[in-house]
mmCIF file with all atom_site columns, C-alpha atoms in Angstrom:
data_model
loop_
_atom_site.group_PDB
_atom_site.id
_atom_site.type_symbol
_atom_site.label_atom_id
_atom_site.label_alt_id
_atom_site.label_comp_id
_atom_site.label_asym_id
_atom_site.label_entity_id
_atom_site.label_seq_id
_atom_site.pdbx_PDB_ins_code
_atom_site.Cartn_x
_atom_site.Cartn_y
_atom_site.Cartn_z
_atom_site.occupancy
_atom_site.B_iso_or_equiv
_atom_site.pdbx_formal_charge
_atom_site.auth_seq_id
_atom_site.auth_comp_id
_atom_site.auth_asym_id
_atom_site.auth_atom_id
_atom_site.pdbx_PDB_model_num
ATOM 1   C CA . UNK A 1 1   ? -1.087  -4.571 -12.030 1.00 56.00 ? 1   UNK A CA 1
ATOM 2   C CA . UNK A 1 2   ? 2.062   -2.776 -10.608 1.00 60.00 ? 2   UNK A CA 1
ATOM 3   C CA . UNK A 1 3   ? 1.486   1.155  -10.337 1.00 61.00 ? 3   UNK A CA 1
ATOM 4   C CA . UNK A 1 4   ? 5.037   1.309  -12.473 1.00 57.00 ? 4   UNK A CA 1
ATOM 5   C CA . UNK A 1 5   ? 3.142   -0.585 -15.224 1.00 63.00 ? 5   UNK A CA 1
ATOM 6   C CA . UNK A 1 6   ? 0.708   2.190  -15.715 1.00 62.00 ? 6   UNK A CA 1
ATOM 7   C CA . UNK A 1 7   ? 1.675   3.751  -18.962 1.00 63.00 ? 7   UNK A CA 1
ATOM 8   C CA . UNK A 1 8   ? 3.263   7.374  -19.387 1.00 66.00 ? 8   UNK A CA 1
ATOM 9   C CA . UNK A 1 9   ? 0.621   8.295  -21.876 1.00 73.00 ? 9   UNK A CA 1
ATOM 10  C CA . UNK A 1 10  ? -2.201  6.852  -19.420 1.00 80.00 ? 10  UNK A CA 1
ATOM 11  C CA . UNK A 1 11  ? -2.284  9.766  -16.486 1.00 87.00 ? 11  UNK A CA 1
ATOM 12  C CA . UNK A 1 12  ? -4.327  8.159  -13.608 1.00 90.00 ? 12  UNK A CA 1
ATOM 13  C CA . UNK A 1 13  ? -7.299  10.062 -12.041 1.00 91.00 ? 13  UNK A CA 1
ATOM 14  C CA . UNK A 1 14  ? -7.258  11.154 -8.164  1.00 93.00 ? 14  UNK A CA 1
ATOM 15  C CA . UNK A 1 15  ? -10.103 8.477  -7.943  1.00 93.00 ? 15  UNK A CA 1
ATOM 16  C CA . UNK A 1 16  ? -7.910  5.609  -9.651  1.00 91.00 ? 16  UNK A CA 1
ATOM 17  C CA . UNK A 1 17  ? -4.725  6.631  -7.461  1.00 93.00 ? 17  UNK A CA 1
ATOM 18  C CA . UNK A 1 18  ? -7.185  6.548  -4.296  1.00 94.00 ? 18  UNK A CA 1
ATOM 19  C CA . UNK A 1 19  ? -8.208  2.756  -5.072  1.00 93.00 ? 19  UNK A CA 1
ATOM 20  C CA . UNK A 1 20  ? -4.967  1.754  -5.842  1.00 91.00 ? 20  UNK A CA 1
ATOM 21  C CA . UNK A 1 21  ? -3.649  2.778  -2.345  1.00 94.00 ? 21  UNK A CA 1
ATOM 22  C CA . UNK A 1 22  ? -6.748  1.986  -0.406  1.00 95.00 ? 22  UNK A CA 1
ATOM 23  C CA . UNK A 1 23  ? -5.633  3.792  2.837   1.00 96.00 ? 23  UNK A CA 1
ATOM 24  C CA . UNK A 1 24  ? -7.468  6.603  4.420   1.00 96.00 ? 24  UNK A CA 1
ATOM 25  C CA . UNK A 1 25  ? -3.981  8.231  4.987   1.00 98.00 ? 25  UNK A CA 1
ATOM 26  C CA . UNK A 1 26  ? -3.925  9.261  1.454   1.00 97.00 ? 26  UNK A CA 1
ATOM 27  C CA . UNK A 1 27  ? -7.065  11.043 1.466   1.00 97.00 ? 27  UNK A CA 1
ATOM 28  C CA . UNK A 1 28  ? -5.843  12.505 4.635   1.00 98.00 ? 28  UNK A CA 1
ATOM 29  C CA . UNK A 1 29  ? -2.288  13.891 3.578   1.00 98.00 ? 29  UNK A CA 1
ATOM 30  C CA . UNK A 1 30  ? -3.812  15.441 0.565   1.00 97.00 ? 30  UNK A CA 1
ATOM 31  C CA . UNK A 1 31  ? -6.581  17.216 2.626   1.00 97.00 ? 31  UNK A CA 1
ATOM 32  C CA . UNK A 1 32  ? -3.833  18.430 4.633   1.00 98.00 ? 32  UNK A CA 1
ATOM 33  C CA . UNK A 1 33  ? -1.715  19.641 1.951   1.00 98.00 ? 33  UNK A CA 1
ATOM 34  C CA . UNK A 1 34  ? -4.085  21.229 -0.004  1.00 97.00 ? 34  UNK A CA 1
ATOM 35  C CA . UNK A 1 35  ? -5.898  23.092 2.856   1.00 97.00 ? 35  UNK A CA 1
ATOM 36  C CA . UNK A 1 36  ? -2.853  23.945 4.961   1.00 97.00 ? 36  UNK A CA 1
ATOM 37  C CA . UNK A 1 37  ? -0.832  25.263 1.773   1.00 97.00 ? 37  UNK A CA 1
ATOM 38  C CA . UNK A 1 38  ? -3.756  26.291 -0.680  1.00 96.00 ? 38  UNK A CA 1
ATOM 39  C CA . UNK A 1 39  ? -2.036  24.101 -3.394  1.00 96.00 ? 39  UNK A CA 1
ATOM 40  C CA . UNK A 1 40  ? -3.328  21.534 -5.823  1.00 96.00 ? 40  UNK A CA 1
ATOM 41  C CA . UNK A 1 41  ? -1.544  18.403 -6.761  1.00 97.00 ? 41  UNK A CA 1
ATOM 42  C CA . UNK A 1 42  ? 0.838   17.996 -9.860  1.00 96.00 ? 42  UNK A CA 1
ATOM 43  C CA . UNK A 1 43  ? 0.474   14.553 -11.677 1.00 94.00 ? 43  UNK A CA 1
ATOM 44  C CA . UNK A 1 44  ? 4.093   13.444 -12.995 1.00 91.00 ? 44  UNK A CA 1
ATOM 45  C CA . UNK A 1 45  ? 5.632   10.365 -14.421 1.00 90.00 ? 45  UNK A CA 1
ATOM 46  C CA . UNK A 1 46  ? 9.049   9.648  -13.553 1.00 85.00 ? 46  UNK A CA 1
ATOM 47  C CA . UNK A 1 47  ? 11.235  7.156  -15.385 1.00 81.00 ? 47  UNK A CA 1
ATOM 48  C CA . UNK A 1 48  ? 13.828  6.826  -12.584 1.00 74.00 ? 48  UNK A CA 1
ATOM 49  C CA . UNK A 1 49  ? 14.457  3.218  -12.041 1.00 61.00 ? 49  UNK A CA 1
ATOM 50  C CA . UNK A 1 50  ? 14.087  3.698  -8.265  1.00 69.00 ? 50  UNK A CA 1
ATOM 51  C CA . UNK A 1 51  ? 10.450  4.794  -7.886  1.00 76.00 ? 51  UNK A CA 1
ATOM 52  C CA . UNK A 1 52  ? 9.468   4.268  -11.389 1.00 78.00 ? 52  UNK A CA 1
ATOM 53  C CA . UNK A 1 53  ? 5.666   5.438  -12.537 1.00 84.00 ? 53  UNK A CA 1
ATOM 54  C CA . UNK A 1 54  ? 2.850   8.203  -11.704 1.00 89.00 ? 54  UNK A CA 1
ATOM 55  C CA . UNK A 1 55  ? 3.581   10.354 -8.585  1.00 93.00 ? 55  UNK A CA 1
ATOM 56  C CA . UNK A 1 56  ? 1.753   13.169 -6.897  1.00 96.00 ? 56  UNK A CA 1
ATOM 57  C CA . UNK A 1 57  ? 3.859   16.553 -6.403  1.00 96.00 ? 57  UNK A CA 1
ATOM 58  C CA . UNK A 1 58  ? 2.906   19.161 -4.235  1.00 98.00 ? 58  UNK A CA 1
ATOM 59  C CA . UNK A 1 59  ? 4.576   22.523 -4.540  1.00 96.00 ? 59  UNK A CA 1
ATOM 60  C CA . UNK A 1 60  ? 4.563   26.061 -2.635  1.00 95.00 ? 60  UNK A CA 1
ATOM 61  C CA . UNK A 1 61  ? 5.962   29.434 -3.989  1.00 89.00 ? 61  UNK A CA 1
ATOM 62  C CA . UNK A 1 62  ? 8.466   27.198 -6.311  1.00 89.00 ? 62  UNK A CA 1
ATOM 63  C CA . UNK A 1 63  ? 9.410   25.064 -3.140  1.00 91.00 ? 63  UNK A CA 1
ATOM 64  C CA . UNK A 1 64  ? 8.749   21.263 -2.882  1.00 94.00 ? 64  UNK A CA 1
ATOM 65  C CA . UNK A 1 65  ? 6.611   20.521 -0.191  1.00 97.00 ? 65  UNK A CA 1
ATOM 66  C CA . UNK A 1 66  ? 6.671   16.524 -0.824  1.00 97.00 ? 66  UNK A CA 1
ATOM 67  C CA . UNK A 1 67  ? 6.439   14.264 -3.748  1.00 95.00 ? 67  UNK A CA 1
ATOM 68  C CA . UNK A 1 68  ? 4.058   10.996 -3.047  1.00 96.00 ? 68  UNK A CA 1
ATOM 69  C CA . UNK A 1 69  ? 4.444   7.509  -4.452  1.00 93.00 ? 69  UNK A CA 1
ATOM 70  C CA . UNK A 1 70  ? 1.418   5.305  -4.462  1.00 93.00 ? 70  UNK A CA 1
ATOM 71  C CA . UNK A 1 71  ? 2.125   1.840  -3.342  1.00 92.00 ? 71  UNK A CA 1
ATOM 72  C CA . UNK A 1 72  ? -0.623  -0.745 -3.141  1.00 91.00 ? 72  UNK A CA 1
ATOM 73  C CA . UNK A 1 73  ? -1.916  -0.111 0.488   1.00 94.00 ? 73  UNK A CA 1
ATOM 74  C CA . UNK A 1 74  ? 0.095   2.803  1.412   1.00 96.00 ? 74  UNK A CA 1
ATOM 75  C CA . UNK A 1 75  ? 2.090   5.675  -0.193  1.00 96.00 ? 75  UNK A CA 1
ATOM 76  C CA . UNK A 1 76  ? 5.569   6.714  -0.116  1.00 96.00 ? 76  UNK A CA 1
ATOM 77  C CA . UNK A 1 77  ? 6.318   10.448 0.793   1.00 97.00 ? 77  UNK A CA 1
ATOM 78  C CA . UNK A 1 78  ? 9.454   12.030 -0.448  1.00 96.00 ? 78  UNK A CA 1
ATOM 79  C CA . UNK A 1 79  ? 10.394  14.953 1.692   1.00 97.00 ? 79  UNK A CA 1
ATOM 80  C CA . UNK A 1 80  ? 13.694  16.923 1.496   1.00 95.00 ? 80  UNK A CA 1
ATOM 81  C CA . UNK A 1 81  ? 15.064  18.539 4.463   1.00 96.00 ? 81  UNK A CA 1
ATOM 82  C CA . UNK A 1 82  ? 17.582  21.191 3.254   1.00 94.00 ? 82  UNK A CA 1
ATOM 83  C CA . UNK A 1 83  ? 20.555  22.587 5.143   1.00 91.00 ? 83  UNK A CA 1
ATOM 84  C CA . UNK A 1 84  ? 18.252  25.499 6.383   1.00 93.00 ? 84  UNK A CA 1
ATOM 85  C CA . UNK A 1 85  ? 15.986  23.034 7.984   1.00 95.00 ? 85  UNK A CA 1
ATOM 86  C CA . UNK A 1 86  ? 18.252  20.652 9.237   1.00 94.00 ? 86  UNK A CA 1
ATOM 87  C CA . UNK A 1 87  ? 18.671  22.095 12.983  1.00 96.00 ? 87  UNK A CA 1
ATOM 88  C CA . UNK A 1 88  ? 14.688  22.133 13.303  1.00 97.00 ? 88  UNK A CA 1
ATOM 89  C CA . UNK A 1 89  ? 14.356  18.743 11.899  1.00 97.00 ? 89  UNK A CA 1
ATOM 90  C CA . UNK A 1 90  ? 17.035  17.743 14.359  1.00 96.00 ? 90  UNK A CA 1
ATOM 91  C CA . UNK A 1 91  ? 14.950  19.047 17.309  1.00 97.00 ? 91  UNK A CA 1
ATOM 92  C CA . UNK A 1 92  ? 11.906  17.608 15.704  1.00 98.00 ? 92  UNK A CA 1
ATOM 93  C CA . UNK A 1 93  ? 13.205  13.883 15.785  1.00 98.00 ? 93  UNK A CA 1
ATOM 94  C CA . UNK A 1 94  ? 13.180  12.705 19.270  1.00 98.00 ? 94  UNK A CA 1
ATOM 95  C CA . UNK A 1 95  ? 9.132   13.150 19.068  1.00 98.00 ? 95  UNK A CA 1
ATOM 96  C CA . UNK A 1 96  ? 8.894   11.294 15.736  1.00 98.00 ? 96  UNK A CA 1
ATOM 97  C CA . UNK A 1 97  ? 8.200   7.778  15.228  1.00 98.00 ? 97  UNK A CA 1
ATOM 98  C CA . UNK A 1 98  ? 10.786  4.986  15.550  1.00 98.00 ? 98  UNK A CA 1
ATOM 99  C CA . UNK A 1 99  ? 10.534  4.223  12.365  1.00 98.00 ? 99  UNK A CA 1
ATOM 100 C CA . UNK A 1 100 ? 11.348  7.907  11.050  1.00 98.00 ? 100 UNK A CA 1
ATOM 101 C CA . UNK A 1 101 ? 13.950  8.158  13.671  1.00 98.00 ? 101 UNK A CA 1
ATOM 102 C CA . UNK A 1 102 ? 15.964  5.129  12.107  1.00 98.00 ? 102 UNK A CA 1
ATOM 103 C CA . UNK A 1 103 ? 15.157  6.407  8.678   1.00 98.00 ? 103 UNK A CA 1
ATOM 104 C CA . UNK A 1 104 ? 16.719  9.890  9.602   1.00 97.00 ? 104 UNK A CA 1
ATOM 105 C CA . UNK A 1 105 ? 19.787  8.425  11.461  1.00 96.00 ? 105 UNK A CA 1
ATOM 106 C CA . UNK A 1 106 ? 20.696  6.054  8.275   1.00 96.00 ? 106 UNK A CA 1
ATOM 107 C CA . UNK A 1 107 ? 19.997  8.806  5.640   1.00 95.00 ? 107 UNK A CA 1
ATOM 108 C CA . UNK A 1 108 ? 23.097  11.090 4.781   1.00 90.00 ? 108 UNK A CA 1
ATOM 109 C CA . UNK A 1 109 ? 23.290  14.385 3.603   1.00 86.00 ? 109 UNK A CA 1
ATOM 110 C CA . UNK A 1 110 ? 23.616  14.795 -0.237  1.00 85.00 ? 110 UNK A CA 1
ATOM 111 C CA . UNK A 1 111 ? 22.346  16.888 -3.099  1.00 79.00 ? 111 UNK A CA 1
ATOM 112 C CA . UNK A 1 112 ? 21.324  19.696 -0.630  1.00 83.00 ? 112 UNK A CA 1
ATOM 113 C CA . UNK A 1 113 ? 19.602  17.824 1.905   1.00 90.00 ? 113 UNK A CA 1
ATOM 114 C CA . UNK A 1 114 ? 18.478  14.931 3.489   1.00 94.00 ? 114 UNK A CA 1
ATOM 115 C CA . UNK A 1 115 ? 16.174  12.855 0.999   1.00 94.00 ? 115 UNK A CA 1
ATOM 116 C CA . UNK A 1 116 ? 13.549  10.901 3.017   1.00 96.00 ? 116 UNK A CA 1
ATOM 117 C CA . UNK A 1 117 ? 11.646  8.320  1.530   1.00 95.00 ? 117 UNK A CA 1
ATOM 118 C CA . UNK A 1 118 ? 8.918   7.552  4.373   1.00 98.00 ? 118 UNK A CA 1
ATOM 119 C CA . UNK A 1 119 ? 6.540   4.651  3.815   1.00 98.00 ? 119 UNK A CA 1
ATOM 120 C CA . UNK A 1 120 ? 3.626   6.156  5.093   1.00 98.00 ? 120 UNK A CA 1
ATOM 121 C CA . UNK A 1 121 ? 1.886   2.852  6.565   1.00 98.00 ? 121 UNK A CA 1
ATOM 122 C CA . UNK A 1 122 ? 0.377   4.188  9.899   1.00 98.00 ? 122 UNK A CA 1
ATOM 123 C CA . UNK A 1 123 ? -0.958  7.728  11.368  1.00 98.00 ? 123 UNK A CA 1
ATOM 124 C CA . UNK A 1 124 ? 2.038   8.162  13.436  1.00 98.00 ? 124 UNK A CA 1
ATOM 125 C CA . UNK A 1 125 ? 4.386   8.077  10.520  1.00 98.00 ? 125 UNK A CA 1
ATOM 126 C CA . UNK A 1 126 ? 1.983   10.377 8.433   1.00 98.00 ? 126 UNK A CA 1
ATOM 127 C CA . UNK A 1 127 ? 2.055   12.911 11.418  1.00 98.00 ? 127 UNK A CA 1
ATOM 128 C CA . UNK A 1 128 ? 6.010   12.712 10.804  1.00 98.00 ? 128 UNK A CA 1
ATOM 129 C CA . UNK A 1 129 ? 5.709   13.700 7.200   1.00 98.00 ? 129 UNK A CA 1
ATOM 130 C CA . UNK A 1 130 ? 3.342   16.648 8.130   1.00 98.00 ? 130 UNK A CA 1
ATOM 131 C CA . UNK A 1 131 ? 5.781   17.859 10.929  1.00 98.00 ? 131 UNK A CA 1
ATOM 132 C CA . UNK A 1 132 ? 8.717   17.393 8.080   1.00 98.00 ? 132 UNK A CA 1
ATOM 133 C CA . UNK A 1 133 ? 6.537   19.431 5.487   1.00 98.00 ? 133 UNK A CA 1
ATOM 134 C CA . UNK A 1 134 ? 5.845   22.269 8.065   1.00 97.00 ? 134 UNK A CA 1
ATOM 135 C CA . UNK A 1 135 ? 9.458   22.627 8.836   1.00 97.00 ? 135 UNK A CA 1
ATOM 136 C CA . UNK A 1 136 ? 10.018  22.942 4.948   1.00 94.00 ? 136 UNK A CA 1
ATOM 137 C CA . UNK A 1 137 ? 7.421   25.440 4.337   1.00 94.00 ? 137 UNK A CA 1
ATOM 138 C CA . UNK A 1 138 ? 5.845   27.161 7.489   1.00 93.00 ? 138 UNK A CA 1
ATOM 139 C CA . UNK A 1 139 ? 1.762   26.954 7.066   1.00 91.00 ? 139 UNK A CA 1
ATOM 140 C CA . UNK A 1 140 ? 0.147   30.390 6.555   1.00 80.00 ? 140 UNK A CA 1
#
């Protein structure tokens, strides 16, 4: 079954999501967000044709940290780098994975930021996601 086929009125449990993704990186990102920012996940159903289905959102103080989209074997992390964060994110890019650097260079600035949809398939990309989130909202 595709994740997008899970009905809107059938909210998945955290265990269901973890089993579907089947990657230790999933637990790591959730632990990082909850421990670093003291936030809890919010489950949301998106009708957007680009990424339809259930997703997991994290917010701190009214500001989005990221949105996570479950995929089979990995997940996508949407991190929006706004105008204010742009200079710091530019300085970070040389230390990021080749994947993240390539995504950054082909993602144009629109709707108030660079909307990066990072496919988290390995630990280096996950580290890039964490660093971008830390730029968005400084950890306590």
